[in-house]
PDB file of C-alpha atoms in Angstrom:
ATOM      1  CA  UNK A   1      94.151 113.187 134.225  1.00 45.00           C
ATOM      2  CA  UNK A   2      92.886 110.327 132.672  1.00 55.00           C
ATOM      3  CA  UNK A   3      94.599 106.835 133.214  1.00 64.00           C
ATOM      4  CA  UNK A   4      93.165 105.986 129.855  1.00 59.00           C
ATOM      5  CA  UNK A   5      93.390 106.874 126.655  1.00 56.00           C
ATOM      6  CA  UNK A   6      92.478 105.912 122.509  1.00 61.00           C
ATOM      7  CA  UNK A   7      95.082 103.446 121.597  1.00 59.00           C
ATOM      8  CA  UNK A   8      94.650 103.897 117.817  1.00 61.00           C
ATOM      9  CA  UNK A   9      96.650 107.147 117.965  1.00 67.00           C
ATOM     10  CA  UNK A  10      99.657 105.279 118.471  1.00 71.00           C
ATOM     11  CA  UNK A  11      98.860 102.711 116.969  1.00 74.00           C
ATOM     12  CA  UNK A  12     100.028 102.279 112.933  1.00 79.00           C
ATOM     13  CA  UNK A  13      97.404  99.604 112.156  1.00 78.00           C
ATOM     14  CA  UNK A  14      94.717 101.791 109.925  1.00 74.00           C
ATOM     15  CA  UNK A  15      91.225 101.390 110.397  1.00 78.00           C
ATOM     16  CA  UNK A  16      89.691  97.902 109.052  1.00 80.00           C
ATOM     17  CA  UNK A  17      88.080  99.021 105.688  1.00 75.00           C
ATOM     18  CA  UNK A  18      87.659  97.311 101.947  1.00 75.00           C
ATOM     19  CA  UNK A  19      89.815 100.442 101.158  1.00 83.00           C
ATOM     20  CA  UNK A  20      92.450 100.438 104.161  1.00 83.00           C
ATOM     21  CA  UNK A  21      95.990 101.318 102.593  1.00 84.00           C
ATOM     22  CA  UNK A  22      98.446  99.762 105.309  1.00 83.00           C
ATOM     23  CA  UNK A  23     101.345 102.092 106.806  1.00 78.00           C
ATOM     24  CA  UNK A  24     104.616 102.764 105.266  1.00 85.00           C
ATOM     25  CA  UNK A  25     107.560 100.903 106.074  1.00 83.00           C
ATOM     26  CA  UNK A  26     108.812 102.264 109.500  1.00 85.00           C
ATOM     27  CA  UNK A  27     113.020 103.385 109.146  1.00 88.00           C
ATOM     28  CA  UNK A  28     112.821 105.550 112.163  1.00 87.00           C
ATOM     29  CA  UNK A  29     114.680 103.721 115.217  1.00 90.00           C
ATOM     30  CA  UNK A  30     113.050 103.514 118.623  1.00 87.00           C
ATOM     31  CA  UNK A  31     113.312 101.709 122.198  1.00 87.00           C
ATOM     32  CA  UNK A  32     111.138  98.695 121.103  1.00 84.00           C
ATOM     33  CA  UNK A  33     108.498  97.374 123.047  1.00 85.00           C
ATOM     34  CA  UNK A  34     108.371  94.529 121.576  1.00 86.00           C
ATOM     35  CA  UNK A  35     109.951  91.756 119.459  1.00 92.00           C
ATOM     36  CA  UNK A  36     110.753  88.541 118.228  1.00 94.00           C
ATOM     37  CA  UNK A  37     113.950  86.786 118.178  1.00 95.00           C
ATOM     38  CA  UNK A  38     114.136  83.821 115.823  1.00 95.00           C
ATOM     39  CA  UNK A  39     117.686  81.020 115.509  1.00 95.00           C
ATOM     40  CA  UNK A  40     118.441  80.286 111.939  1.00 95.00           C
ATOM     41  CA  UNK A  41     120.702  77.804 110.523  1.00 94.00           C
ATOM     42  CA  UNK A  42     120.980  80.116 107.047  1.00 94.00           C
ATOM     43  CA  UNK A  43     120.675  83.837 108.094  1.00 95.00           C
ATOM     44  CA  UNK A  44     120.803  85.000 104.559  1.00 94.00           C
ATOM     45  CA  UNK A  45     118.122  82.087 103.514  1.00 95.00           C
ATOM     46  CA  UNK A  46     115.874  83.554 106.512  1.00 95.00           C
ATOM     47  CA  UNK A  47     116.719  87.475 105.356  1.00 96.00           C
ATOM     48  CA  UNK A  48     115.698  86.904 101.272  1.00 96.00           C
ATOM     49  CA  UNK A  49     112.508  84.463 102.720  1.00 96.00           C
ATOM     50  CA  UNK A  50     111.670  87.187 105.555  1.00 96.00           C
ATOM     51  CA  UNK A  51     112.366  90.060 102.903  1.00 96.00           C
ATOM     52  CA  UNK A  52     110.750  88.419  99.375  1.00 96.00           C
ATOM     53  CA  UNK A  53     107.845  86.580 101.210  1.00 95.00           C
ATOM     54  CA  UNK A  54     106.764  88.385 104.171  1.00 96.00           C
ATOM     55  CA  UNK A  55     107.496  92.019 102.988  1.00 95.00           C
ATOM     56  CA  UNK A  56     109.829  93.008 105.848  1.00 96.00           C
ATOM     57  CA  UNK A  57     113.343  95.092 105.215  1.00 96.00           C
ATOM     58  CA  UNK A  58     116.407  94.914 107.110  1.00 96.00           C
ATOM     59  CA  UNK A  59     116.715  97.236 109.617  1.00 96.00           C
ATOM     60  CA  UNK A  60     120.333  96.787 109.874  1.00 95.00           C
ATOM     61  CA  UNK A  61     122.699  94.099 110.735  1.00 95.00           C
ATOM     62  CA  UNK A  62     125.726  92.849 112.425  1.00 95.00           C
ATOM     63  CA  UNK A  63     127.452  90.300 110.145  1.00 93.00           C
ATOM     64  CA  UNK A  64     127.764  86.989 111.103  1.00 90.00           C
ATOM     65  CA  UNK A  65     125.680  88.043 114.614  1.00 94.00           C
ATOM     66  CA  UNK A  66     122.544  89.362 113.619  1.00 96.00           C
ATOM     67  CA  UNK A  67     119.963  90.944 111.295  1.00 97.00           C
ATOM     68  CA  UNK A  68     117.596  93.881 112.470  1.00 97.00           C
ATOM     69  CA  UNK A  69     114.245  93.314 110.152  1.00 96.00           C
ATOM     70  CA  UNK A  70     111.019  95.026 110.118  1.00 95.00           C
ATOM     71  CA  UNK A  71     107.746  95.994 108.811  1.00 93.00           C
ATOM     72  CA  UNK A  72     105.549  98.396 110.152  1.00 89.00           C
ATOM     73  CA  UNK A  73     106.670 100.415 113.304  1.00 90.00           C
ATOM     74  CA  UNK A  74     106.764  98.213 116.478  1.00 91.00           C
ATOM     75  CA  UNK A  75     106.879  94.792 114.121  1.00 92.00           C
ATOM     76  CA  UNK A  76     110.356  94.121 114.536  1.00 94.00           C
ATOM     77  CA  UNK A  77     111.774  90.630 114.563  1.00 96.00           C
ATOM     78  CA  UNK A  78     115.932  89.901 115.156  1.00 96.00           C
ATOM     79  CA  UNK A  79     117.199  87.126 113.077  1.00 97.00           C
ATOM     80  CA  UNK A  80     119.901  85.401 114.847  1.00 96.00           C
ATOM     81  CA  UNK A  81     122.361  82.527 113.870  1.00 96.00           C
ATOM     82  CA  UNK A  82     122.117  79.164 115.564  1.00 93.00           C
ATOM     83  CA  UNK A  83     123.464  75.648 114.860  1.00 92.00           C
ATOM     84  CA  UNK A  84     119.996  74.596 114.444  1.00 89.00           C
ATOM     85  CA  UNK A  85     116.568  75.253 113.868  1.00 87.00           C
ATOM     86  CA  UNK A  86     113.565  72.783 115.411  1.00 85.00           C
ATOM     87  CA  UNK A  87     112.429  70.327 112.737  1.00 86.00           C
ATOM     88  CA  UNK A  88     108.745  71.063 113.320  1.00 86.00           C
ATOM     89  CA  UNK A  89     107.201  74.764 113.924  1.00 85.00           C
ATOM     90  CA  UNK A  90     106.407  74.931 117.659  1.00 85.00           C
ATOM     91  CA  UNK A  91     102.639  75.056 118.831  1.00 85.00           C
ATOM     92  CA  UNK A  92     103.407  79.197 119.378  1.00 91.00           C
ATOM     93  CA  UNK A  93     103.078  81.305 116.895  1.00 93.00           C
ATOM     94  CA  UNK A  94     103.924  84.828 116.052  1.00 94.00           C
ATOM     95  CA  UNK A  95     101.097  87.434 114.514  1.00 95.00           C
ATOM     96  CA  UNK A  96     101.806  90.362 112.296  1.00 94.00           C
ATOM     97  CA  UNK A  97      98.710  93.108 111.501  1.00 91.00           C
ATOM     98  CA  UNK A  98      98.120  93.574 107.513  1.00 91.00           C
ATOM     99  CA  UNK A  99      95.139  95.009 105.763  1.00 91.00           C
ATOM    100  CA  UNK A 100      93.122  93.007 103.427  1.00 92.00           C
ATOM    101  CA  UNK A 101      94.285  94.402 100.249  1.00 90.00           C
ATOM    102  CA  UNK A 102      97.933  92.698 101.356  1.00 92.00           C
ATOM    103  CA  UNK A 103      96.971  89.349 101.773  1.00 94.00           C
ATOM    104  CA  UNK A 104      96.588  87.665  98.348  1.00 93.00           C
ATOM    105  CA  UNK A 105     100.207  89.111  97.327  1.00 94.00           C
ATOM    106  CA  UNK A 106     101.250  87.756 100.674  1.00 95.00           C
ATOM    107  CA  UNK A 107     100.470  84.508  99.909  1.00 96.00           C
ATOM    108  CA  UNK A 108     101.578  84.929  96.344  1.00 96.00           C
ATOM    109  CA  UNK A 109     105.116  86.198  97.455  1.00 96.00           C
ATOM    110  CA  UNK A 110     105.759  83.671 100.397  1.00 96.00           C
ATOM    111  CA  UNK A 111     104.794  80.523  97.843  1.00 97.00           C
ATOM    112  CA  UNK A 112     107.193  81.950  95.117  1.00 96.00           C
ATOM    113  CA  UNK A 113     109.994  81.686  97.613  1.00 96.00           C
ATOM    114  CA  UNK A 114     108.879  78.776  99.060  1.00 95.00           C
ATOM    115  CA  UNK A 115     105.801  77.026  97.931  1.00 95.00           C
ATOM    116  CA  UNK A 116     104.854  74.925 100.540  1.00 94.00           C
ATOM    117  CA  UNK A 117     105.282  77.537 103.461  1.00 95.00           C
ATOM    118  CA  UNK A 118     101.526  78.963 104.003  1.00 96.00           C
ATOM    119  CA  UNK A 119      98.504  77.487 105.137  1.00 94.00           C
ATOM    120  CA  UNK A 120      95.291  79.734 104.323  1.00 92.00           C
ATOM    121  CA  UNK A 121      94.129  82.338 104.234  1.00 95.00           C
ATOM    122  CA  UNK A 122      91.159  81.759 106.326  1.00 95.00           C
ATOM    123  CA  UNK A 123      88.674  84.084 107.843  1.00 92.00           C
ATOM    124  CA  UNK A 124      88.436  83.676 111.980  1.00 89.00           C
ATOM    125  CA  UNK A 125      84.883  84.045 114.339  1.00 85.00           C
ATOM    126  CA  UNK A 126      86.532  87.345 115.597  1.00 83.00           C
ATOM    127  CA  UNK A 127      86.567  88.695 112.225  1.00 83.00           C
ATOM    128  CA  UNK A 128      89.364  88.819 110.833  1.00 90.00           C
ATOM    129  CA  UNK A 129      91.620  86.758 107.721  1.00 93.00           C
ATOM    130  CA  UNK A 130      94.409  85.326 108.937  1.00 95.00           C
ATOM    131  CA  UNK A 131      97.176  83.370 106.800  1.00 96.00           C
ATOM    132  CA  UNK A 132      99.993  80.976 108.585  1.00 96.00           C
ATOM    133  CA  UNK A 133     103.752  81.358 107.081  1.00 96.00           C
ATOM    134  CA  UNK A 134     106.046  78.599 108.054  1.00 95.00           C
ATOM    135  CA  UNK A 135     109.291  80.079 107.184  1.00 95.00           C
ATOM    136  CA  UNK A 136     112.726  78.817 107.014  1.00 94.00           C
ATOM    137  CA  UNK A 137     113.384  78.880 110.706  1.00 94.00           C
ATOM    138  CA  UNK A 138     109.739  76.704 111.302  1.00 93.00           C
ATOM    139  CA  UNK A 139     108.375  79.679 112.760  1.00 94.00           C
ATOM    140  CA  UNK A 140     105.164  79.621 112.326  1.00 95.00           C
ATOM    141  CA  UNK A 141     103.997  83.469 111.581  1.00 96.00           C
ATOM    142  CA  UNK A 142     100.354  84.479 111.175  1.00 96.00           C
ATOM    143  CA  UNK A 143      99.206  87.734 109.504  1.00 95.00           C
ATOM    144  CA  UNK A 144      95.901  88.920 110.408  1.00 94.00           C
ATOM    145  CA  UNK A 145      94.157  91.407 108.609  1.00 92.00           C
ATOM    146  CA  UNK A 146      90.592  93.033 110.372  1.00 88.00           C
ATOM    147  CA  UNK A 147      87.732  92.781 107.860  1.00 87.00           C
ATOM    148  CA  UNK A 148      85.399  95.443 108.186  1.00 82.00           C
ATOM    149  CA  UNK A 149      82.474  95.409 111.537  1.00 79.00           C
ATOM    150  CA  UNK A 150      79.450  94.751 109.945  1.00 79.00           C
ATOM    151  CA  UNK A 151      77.307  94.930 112.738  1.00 79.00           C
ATOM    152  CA  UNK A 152      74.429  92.013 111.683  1.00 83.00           C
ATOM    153  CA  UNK A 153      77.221  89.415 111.422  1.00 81.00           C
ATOM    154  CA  UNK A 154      77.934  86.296 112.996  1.00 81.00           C
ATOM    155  CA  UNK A 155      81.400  87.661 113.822  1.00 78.00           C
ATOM    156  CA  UNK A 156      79.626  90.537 115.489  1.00 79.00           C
ATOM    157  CA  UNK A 157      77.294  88.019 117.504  1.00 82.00           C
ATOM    158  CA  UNK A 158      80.515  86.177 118.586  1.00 79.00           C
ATOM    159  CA  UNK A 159      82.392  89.231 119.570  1.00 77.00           C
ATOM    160  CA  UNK A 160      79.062  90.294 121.559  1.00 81.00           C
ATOM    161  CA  UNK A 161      78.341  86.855 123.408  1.00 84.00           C
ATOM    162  CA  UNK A 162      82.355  87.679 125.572  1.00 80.00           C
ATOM    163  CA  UNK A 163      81.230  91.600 125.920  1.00 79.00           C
ATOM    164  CA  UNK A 164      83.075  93.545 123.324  1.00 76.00           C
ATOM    165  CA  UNK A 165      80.434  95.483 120.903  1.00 75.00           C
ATOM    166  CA  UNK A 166      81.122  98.398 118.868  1.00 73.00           C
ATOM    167  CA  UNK A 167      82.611 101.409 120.511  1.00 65.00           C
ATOM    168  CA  UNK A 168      79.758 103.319 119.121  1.00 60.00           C
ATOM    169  CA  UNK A 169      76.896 102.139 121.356  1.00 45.00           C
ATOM    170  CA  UNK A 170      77.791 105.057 123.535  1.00 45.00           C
ATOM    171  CA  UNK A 171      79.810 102.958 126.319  1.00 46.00           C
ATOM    172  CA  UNK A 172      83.604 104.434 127.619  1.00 49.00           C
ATOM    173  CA  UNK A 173      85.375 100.866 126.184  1.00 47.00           C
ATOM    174  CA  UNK A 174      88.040 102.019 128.680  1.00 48.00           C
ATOM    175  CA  UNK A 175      85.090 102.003 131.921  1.00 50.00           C
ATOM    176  CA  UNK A 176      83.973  98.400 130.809  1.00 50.00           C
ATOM    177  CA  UNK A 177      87.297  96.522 130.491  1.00 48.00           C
ATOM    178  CA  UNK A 178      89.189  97.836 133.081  1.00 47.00           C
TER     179      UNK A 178
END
């Protein structure tokens, strides 16, 4: 048996395309392996922002204790009340996977709610778009959507200067970077 294995079939991030139709909204409930807790001064200020701008739904909640939100399966994030939130978004920050085709109405939806709260979109040397969402927590929150490999690119060139070309140059990716 093989130690490794294609991570894409578990994965729920589609493959990057002009046409890529991002997942459905995951309801199903699972042992996470993964998540983000955030303090908020205004739980129901950080649900509608969280909800209206970013697209996630509640999951659940405990009133008063905690809210369950999420997007896509494993992007789950647990709002939880505090007395305080920092006054400036920390130097970490927290990213999200979205296709293309989500990020204009992203940005469109976060700056209806609050209009000051996101800083690009703007496309990265490892080739993808990324937008930063302050929200009402000053969490800083990046969604980063793939763009499509095209292999004459400069993104391709970066991405080829640290070792990591296109699976289909007939090399086991799993052999390489183990």
């Amino acid at each position: 048996m093989s130690d490794y294995y294609n991570a894409f079939e578990m994965s729920p991030v589609p493959t990057p395309g002009p046409d890529a139709v991002p997942p459905e909204l995951f309801r199903g409930i699972y042992g996470m392996p993964a998540f983000v807790t955030i303090p908020t001064s205004d739980l129901a200020e950080s649900v509608d922002f969280w909800v209206r701008g970013l697209g996630f739904f509640e999951l659940f909640g405990i009133p008063g204790r905690l809210v369950h939100l999420r997007r896509w399966a494993f992007q789950d994030v647990l709002l939880v009340p505090a007395e305080s939130v920092p006054e400036q978004p920390p130097a970490i920050s927290v990213s999200f996977s979205c296709v293309l085709g989500q990020v204009d109405s992203l940005v469109e939806a976060c700056r209806a709610v609050r209009p000051d709260s996101v800083d690009g979109p703007r496309d990265t040397p490892w080739n993808t778009r990324d937008v930063a969402v302050t929200t009402p927590e000053n969490a800083r929150i990046v969604f980063t959507a793939a763009k499509p490999f095209d292999p004459d690119s400069q993104e391709a060139k970066n991405l080829a200067a640290i070792g990591i070309t296109p699976p289909d140059l007939g090399r086991d990716d799993n052999v390489e970077h183990a």
